[in-house]
PDB file of C-alpha atoms in Angstrom:
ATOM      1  CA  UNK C   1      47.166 -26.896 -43.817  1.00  0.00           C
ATOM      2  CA  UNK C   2      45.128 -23.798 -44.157  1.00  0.00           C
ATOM      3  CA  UNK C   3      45.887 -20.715 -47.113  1.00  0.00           C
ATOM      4  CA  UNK C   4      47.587 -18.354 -46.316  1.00  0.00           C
ATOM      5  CA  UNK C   5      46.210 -16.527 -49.442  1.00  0.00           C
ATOM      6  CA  UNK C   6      44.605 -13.321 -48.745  1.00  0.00           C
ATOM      7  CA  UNK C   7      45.014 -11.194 -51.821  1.00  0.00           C
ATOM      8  CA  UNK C   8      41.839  -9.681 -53.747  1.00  0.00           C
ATOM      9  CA  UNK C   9      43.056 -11.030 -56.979  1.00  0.00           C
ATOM     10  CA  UNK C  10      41.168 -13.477 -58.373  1.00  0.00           C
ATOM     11  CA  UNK C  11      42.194 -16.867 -58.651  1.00  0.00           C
ATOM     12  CA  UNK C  12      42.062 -19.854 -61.211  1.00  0.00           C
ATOM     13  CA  UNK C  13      39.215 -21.449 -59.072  1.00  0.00           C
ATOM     14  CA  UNK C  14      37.439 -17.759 -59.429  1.00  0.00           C
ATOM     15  CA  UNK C  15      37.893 -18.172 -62.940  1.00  0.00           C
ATOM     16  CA  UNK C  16      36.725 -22.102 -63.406  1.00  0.00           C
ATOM     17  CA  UNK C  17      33.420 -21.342 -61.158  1.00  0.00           C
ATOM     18  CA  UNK C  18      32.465 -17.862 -63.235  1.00  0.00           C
ATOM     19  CA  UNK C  19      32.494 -20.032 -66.424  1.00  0.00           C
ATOM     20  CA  UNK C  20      30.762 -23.176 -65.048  1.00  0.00           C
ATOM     21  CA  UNK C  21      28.243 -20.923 -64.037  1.00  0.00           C
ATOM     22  CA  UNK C  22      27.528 -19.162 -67.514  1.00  0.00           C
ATOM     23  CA  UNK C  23      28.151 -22.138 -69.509  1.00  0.00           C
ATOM     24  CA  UNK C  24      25.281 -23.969 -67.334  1.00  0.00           C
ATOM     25  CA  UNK C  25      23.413 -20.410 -67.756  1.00  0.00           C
ATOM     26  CA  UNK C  26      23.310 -20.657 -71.936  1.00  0.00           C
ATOM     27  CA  UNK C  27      23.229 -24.154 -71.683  1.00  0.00           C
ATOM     28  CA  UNK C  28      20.206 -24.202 -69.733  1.00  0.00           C
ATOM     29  CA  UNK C  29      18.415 -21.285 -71.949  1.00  0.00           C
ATOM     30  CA  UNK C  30      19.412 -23.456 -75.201  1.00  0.00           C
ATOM     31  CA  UNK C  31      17.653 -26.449 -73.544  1.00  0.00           C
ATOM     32  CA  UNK C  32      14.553 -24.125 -72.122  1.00  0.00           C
ATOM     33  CA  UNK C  33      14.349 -22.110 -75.833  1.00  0.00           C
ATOM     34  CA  UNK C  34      12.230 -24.845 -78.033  1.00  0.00           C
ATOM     35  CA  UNK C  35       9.507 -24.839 -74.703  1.00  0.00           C
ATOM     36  CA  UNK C  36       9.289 -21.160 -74.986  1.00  0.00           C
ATOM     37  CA  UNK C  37       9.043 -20.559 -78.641  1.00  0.00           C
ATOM     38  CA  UNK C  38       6.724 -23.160 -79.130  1.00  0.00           C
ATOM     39  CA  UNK C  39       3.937 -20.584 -76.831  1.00  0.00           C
ATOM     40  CA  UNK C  40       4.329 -19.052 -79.793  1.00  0.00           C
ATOM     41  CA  UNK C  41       1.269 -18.190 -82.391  1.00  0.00           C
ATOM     42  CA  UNK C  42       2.026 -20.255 -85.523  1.00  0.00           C
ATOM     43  CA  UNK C  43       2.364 -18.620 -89.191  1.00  0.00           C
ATOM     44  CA  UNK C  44      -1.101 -18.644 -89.913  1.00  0.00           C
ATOM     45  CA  UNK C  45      -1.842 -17.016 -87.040  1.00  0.00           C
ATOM     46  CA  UNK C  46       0.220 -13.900 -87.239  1.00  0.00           C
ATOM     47  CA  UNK C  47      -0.889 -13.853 -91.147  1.00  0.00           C
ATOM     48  CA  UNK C  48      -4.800 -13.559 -89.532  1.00  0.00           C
ATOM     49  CA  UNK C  49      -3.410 -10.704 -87.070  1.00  0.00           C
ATOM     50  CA  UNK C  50      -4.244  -8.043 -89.398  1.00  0.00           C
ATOM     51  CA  UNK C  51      -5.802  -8.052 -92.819  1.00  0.00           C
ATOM     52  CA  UNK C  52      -5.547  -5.627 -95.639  1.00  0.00           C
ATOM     53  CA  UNK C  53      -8.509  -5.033 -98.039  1.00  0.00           C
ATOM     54  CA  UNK C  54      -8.809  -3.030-101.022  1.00  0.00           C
ATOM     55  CA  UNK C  55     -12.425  -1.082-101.056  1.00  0.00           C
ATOM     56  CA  UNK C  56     -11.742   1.114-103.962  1.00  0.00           C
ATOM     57  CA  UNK C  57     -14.433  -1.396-105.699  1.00  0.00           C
ATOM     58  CA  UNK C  58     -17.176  -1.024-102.929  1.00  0.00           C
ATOM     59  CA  UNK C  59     -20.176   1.054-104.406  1.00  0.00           C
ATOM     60  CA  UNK C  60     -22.287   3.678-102.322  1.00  0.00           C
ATOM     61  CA  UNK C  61     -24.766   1.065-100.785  1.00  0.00           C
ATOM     62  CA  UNK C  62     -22.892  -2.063-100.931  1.00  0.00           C
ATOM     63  CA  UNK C  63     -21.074  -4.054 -98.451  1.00  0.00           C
ATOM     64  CA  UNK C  64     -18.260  -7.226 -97.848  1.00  0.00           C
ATOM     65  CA  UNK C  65     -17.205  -9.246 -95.632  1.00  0.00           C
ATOM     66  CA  UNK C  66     -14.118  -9.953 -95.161  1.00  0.00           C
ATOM     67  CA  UNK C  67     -12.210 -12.826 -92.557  1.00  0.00           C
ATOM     68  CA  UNK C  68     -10.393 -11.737 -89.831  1.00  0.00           C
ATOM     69  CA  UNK C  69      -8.621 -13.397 -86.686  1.00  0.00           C
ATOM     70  CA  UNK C  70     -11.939 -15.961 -87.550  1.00  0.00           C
ATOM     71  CA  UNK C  71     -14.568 -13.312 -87.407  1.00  0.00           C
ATOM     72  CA  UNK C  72     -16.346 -11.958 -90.387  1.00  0.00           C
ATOM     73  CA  UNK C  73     -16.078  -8.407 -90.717  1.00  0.00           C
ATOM     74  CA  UNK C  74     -18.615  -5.951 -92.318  1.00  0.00           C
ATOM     75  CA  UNK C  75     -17.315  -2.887 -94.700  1.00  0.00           C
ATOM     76  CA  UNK C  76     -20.004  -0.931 -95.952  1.00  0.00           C
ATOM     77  CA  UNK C  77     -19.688   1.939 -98.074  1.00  0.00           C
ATOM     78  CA  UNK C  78     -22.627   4.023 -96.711  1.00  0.00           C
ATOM     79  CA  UNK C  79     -24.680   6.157 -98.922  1.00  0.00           C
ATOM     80  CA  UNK C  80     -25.096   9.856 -97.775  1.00  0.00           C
ATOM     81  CA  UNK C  81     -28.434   9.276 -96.588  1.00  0.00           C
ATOM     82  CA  UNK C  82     -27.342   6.078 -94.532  1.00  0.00           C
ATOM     83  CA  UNK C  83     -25.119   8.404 -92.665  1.00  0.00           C
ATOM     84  CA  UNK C  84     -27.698  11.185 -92.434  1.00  0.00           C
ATOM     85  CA  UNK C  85     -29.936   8.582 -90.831  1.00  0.00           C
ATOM     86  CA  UNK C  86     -27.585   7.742 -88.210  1.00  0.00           C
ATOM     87  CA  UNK C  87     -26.211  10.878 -87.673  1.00  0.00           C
ATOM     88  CA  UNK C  88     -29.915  12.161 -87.114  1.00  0.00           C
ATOM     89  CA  UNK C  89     -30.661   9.455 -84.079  1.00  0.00           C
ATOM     90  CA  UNK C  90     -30.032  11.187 -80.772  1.00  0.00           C
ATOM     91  CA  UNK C  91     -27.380   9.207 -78.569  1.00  0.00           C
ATOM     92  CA  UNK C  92     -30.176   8.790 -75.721  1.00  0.00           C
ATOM     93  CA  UNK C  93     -32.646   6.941 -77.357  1.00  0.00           C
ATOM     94  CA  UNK C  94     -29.857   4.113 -78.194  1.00  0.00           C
ATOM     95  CA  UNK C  95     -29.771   1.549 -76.208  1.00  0.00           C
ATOM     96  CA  UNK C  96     -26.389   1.134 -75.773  1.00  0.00           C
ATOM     97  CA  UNK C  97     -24.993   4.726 -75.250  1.00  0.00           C
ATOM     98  CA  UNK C  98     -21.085   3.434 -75.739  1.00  0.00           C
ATOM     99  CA  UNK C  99     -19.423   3.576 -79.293  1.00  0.00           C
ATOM    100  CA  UNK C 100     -17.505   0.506 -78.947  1.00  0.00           C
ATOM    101  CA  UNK C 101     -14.898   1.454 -80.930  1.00  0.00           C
ATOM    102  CA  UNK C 102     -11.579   0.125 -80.442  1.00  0.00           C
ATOM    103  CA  UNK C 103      -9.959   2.825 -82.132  1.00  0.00           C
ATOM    104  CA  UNK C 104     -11.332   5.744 -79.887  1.00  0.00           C
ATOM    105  CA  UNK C 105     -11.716   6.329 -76.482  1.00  0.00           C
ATOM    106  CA  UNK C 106     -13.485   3.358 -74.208  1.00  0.00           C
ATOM    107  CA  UNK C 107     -16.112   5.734 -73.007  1.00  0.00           C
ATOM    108  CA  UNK C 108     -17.215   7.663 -76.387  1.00  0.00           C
ATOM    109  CA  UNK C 109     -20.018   8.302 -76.682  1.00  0.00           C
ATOM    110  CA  UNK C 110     -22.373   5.880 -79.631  1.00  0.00           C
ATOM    111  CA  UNK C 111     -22.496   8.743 -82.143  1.00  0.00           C
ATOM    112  CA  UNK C 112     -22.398   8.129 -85.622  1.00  0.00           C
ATOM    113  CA  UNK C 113     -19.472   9.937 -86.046  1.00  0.00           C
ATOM    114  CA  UNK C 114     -17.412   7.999 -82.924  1.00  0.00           C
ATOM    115  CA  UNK C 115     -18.125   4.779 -84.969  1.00  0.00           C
ATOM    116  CA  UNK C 116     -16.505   6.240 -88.416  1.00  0.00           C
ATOM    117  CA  UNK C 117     -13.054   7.292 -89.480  1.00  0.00           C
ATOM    118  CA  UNK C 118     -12.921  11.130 -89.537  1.00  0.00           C
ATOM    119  CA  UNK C 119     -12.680  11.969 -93.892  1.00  0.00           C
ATOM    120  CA  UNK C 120     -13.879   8.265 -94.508  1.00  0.00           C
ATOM    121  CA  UNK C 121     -17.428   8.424 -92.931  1.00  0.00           C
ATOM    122  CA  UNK C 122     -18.598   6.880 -95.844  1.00  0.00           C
ATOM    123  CA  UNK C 123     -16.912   3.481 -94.845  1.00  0.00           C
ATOM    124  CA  UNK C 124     -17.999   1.624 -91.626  1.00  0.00           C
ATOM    125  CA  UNK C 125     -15.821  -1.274 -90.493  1.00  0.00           C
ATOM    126  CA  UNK C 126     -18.132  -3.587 -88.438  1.00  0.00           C
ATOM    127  CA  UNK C 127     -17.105  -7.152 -86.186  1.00  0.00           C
ATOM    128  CA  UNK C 128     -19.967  -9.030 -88.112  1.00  0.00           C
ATOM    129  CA  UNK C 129     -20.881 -10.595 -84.732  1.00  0.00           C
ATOM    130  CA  UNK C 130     -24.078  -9.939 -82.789  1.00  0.00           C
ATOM    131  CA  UNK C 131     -23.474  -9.190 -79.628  1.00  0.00           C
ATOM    132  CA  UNK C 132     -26.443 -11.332 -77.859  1.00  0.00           C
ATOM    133  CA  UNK C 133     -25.267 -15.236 -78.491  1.00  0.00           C
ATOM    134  CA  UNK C 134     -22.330 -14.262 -81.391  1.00  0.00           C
ATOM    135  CA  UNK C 135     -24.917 -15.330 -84.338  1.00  0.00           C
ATOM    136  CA  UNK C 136     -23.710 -13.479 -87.604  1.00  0.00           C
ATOM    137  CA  UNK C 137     -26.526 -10.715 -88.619  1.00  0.00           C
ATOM    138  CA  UNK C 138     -27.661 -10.066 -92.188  1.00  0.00           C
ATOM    139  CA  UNK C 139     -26.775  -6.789 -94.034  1.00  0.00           C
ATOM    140  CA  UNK C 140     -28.436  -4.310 -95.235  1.00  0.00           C
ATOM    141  CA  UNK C 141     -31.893  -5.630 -93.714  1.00  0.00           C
ATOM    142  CA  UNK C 142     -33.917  -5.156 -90.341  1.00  0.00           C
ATOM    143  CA  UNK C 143     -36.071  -2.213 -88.987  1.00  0.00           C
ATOM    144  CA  UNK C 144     -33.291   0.189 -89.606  1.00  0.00           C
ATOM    145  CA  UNK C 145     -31.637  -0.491 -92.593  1.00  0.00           C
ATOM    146  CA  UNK C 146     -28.713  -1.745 -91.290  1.00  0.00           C
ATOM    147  CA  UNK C 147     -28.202  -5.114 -89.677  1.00  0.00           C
ATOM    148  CA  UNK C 148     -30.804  -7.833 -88.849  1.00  0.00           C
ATOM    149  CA  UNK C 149     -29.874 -11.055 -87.142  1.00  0.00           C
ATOM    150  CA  UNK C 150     -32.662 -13.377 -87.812  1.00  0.00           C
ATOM    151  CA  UNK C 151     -31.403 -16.084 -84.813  1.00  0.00           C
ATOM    152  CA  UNK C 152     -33.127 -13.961 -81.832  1.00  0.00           C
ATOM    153  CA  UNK C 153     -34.360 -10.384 -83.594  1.00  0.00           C
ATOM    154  CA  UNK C 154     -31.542  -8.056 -82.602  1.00  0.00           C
ATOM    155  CA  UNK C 155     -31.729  -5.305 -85.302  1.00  0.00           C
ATOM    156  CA  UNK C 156     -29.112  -2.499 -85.577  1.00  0.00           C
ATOM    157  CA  UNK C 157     -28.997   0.521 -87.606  1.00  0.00           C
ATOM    158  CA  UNK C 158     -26.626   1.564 -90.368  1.00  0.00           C
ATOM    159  CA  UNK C 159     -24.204   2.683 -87.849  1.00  0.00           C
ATOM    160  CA  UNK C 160     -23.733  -0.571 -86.221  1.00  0.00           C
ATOM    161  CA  UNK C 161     -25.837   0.625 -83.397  1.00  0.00           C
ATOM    162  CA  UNK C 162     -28.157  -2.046 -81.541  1.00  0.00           C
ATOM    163  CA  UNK C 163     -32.080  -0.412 -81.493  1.00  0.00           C
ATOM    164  CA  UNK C 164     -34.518  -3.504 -81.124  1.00  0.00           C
ATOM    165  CA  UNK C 165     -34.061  -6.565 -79.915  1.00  0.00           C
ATOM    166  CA  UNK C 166     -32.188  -8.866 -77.210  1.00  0.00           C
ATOM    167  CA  UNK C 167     -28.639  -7.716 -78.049  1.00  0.00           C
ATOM    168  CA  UNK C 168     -27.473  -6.012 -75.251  1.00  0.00           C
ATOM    169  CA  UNK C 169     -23.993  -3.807 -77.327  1.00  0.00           C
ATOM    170  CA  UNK C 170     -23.762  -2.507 -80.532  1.00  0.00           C
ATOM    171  CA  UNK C 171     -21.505  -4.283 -83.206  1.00  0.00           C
ATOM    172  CA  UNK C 172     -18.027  -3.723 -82.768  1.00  0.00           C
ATOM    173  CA  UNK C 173     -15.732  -1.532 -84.694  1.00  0.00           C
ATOM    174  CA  UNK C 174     -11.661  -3.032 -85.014  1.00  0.00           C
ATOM    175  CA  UNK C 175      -8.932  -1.581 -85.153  1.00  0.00           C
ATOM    176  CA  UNK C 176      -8.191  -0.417 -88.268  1.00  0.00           C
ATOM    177  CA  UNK C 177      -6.153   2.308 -90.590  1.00  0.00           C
ATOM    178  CA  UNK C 178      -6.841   3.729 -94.114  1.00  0.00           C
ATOM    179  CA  UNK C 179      -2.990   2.870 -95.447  1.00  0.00           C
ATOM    180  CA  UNK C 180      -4.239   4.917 -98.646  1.00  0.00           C
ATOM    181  CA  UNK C 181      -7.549   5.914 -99.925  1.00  0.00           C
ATOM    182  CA  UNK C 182      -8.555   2.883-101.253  1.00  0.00           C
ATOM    183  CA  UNK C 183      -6.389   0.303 -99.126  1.00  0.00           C
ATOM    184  CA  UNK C 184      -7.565  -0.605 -95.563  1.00  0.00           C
ATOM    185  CA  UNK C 185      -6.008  -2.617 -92.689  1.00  0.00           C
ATOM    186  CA  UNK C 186      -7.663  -4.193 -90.179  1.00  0.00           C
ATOM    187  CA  UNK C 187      -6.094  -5.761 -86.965  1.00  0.00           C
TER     188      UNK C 187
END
């Protein structure tokens, strides 16, 4: 016997199939939810994301370093003549020409003042990792006053800048924001 139903309307069966379908739809994200979330970073993880550090204390000529994401990180509180040094080298005789800083354009140009915070010149935020095998260089040593990593000879200036030596970049500068004048976040 065949319906004879023609109408629009819907019907129970409608009904039955509409709510089989989204019960099996939340039923199936309820079961798929702990796979997902667990592609999640842990707690520790996001707490490394950024890092706030207070450099009130930092004196003209000294430095930290501070952990972040697993890296060490260099702030230095340059003297004035640290920055007059590196504001004096000419951007061609660098050997990497690129600032490198992550929180400026990609293809800025390696001046001292592309690797500072406009107003905070006096603080340079540095990955402590050299960029020829990732060896960790030592402060405030080296042909230019700056960096010196004793593992191969890479030596960079007090601007972060590579200028002798196998490293083929200058150090790295993070992302980071002065959240007050003596309060700094990085990451």
């Amino acid at each position: 016997m065949a319906s004879t139903h023609t109408s629009d309307e819907p019907t129970r069966r409608d009904f039955l199939m509409l709510t089989t379908g989204a019960m099996g739809a939340v039923g199936a994200a309820a079961a798929l939810w702990p796979f997902i979330d667990q592609m999640n970073p842990d707690a520790s993880t996001r707490a490394l994301a950024s890092v706030e550090v207070d450099v009130g204390a930092i004196e003209p000529g000294q430095a930290i370093t501070v952990p972040w994401r697993g890296k060490p990180v260099f702030i230095r509180n340059r003297t004035p003549e640290e920055i007059e040094a590196a504001k004096q080298v000419p951007v061609a005789e660098l050997r990497d020409p690129v600032a490198r800083n992550d929180n400026g354009a990609a293809d800025a140009v390696a001046s001292d003042e592309n690797r500072a915070a406009p107003g905070k010149e006096n603080f340079l935020i540095l990955v402590g990792v050299c960029t020829h095998l990732g060896c960790i260089p030592l402060g405030q040593q080296g042909d230019f006053g700056g960096w010196f990593c004793p593992c191969h000879g890479s030596h960079y200036d007090t601007s972060g800048r590579i200028r002798k030596g196998p490293a083929p970049e200058n150090l790295l500068v993070p992302v980071y924001t002065f959240v007050s004048d003596t309060r700094l976040r990085i990451g």
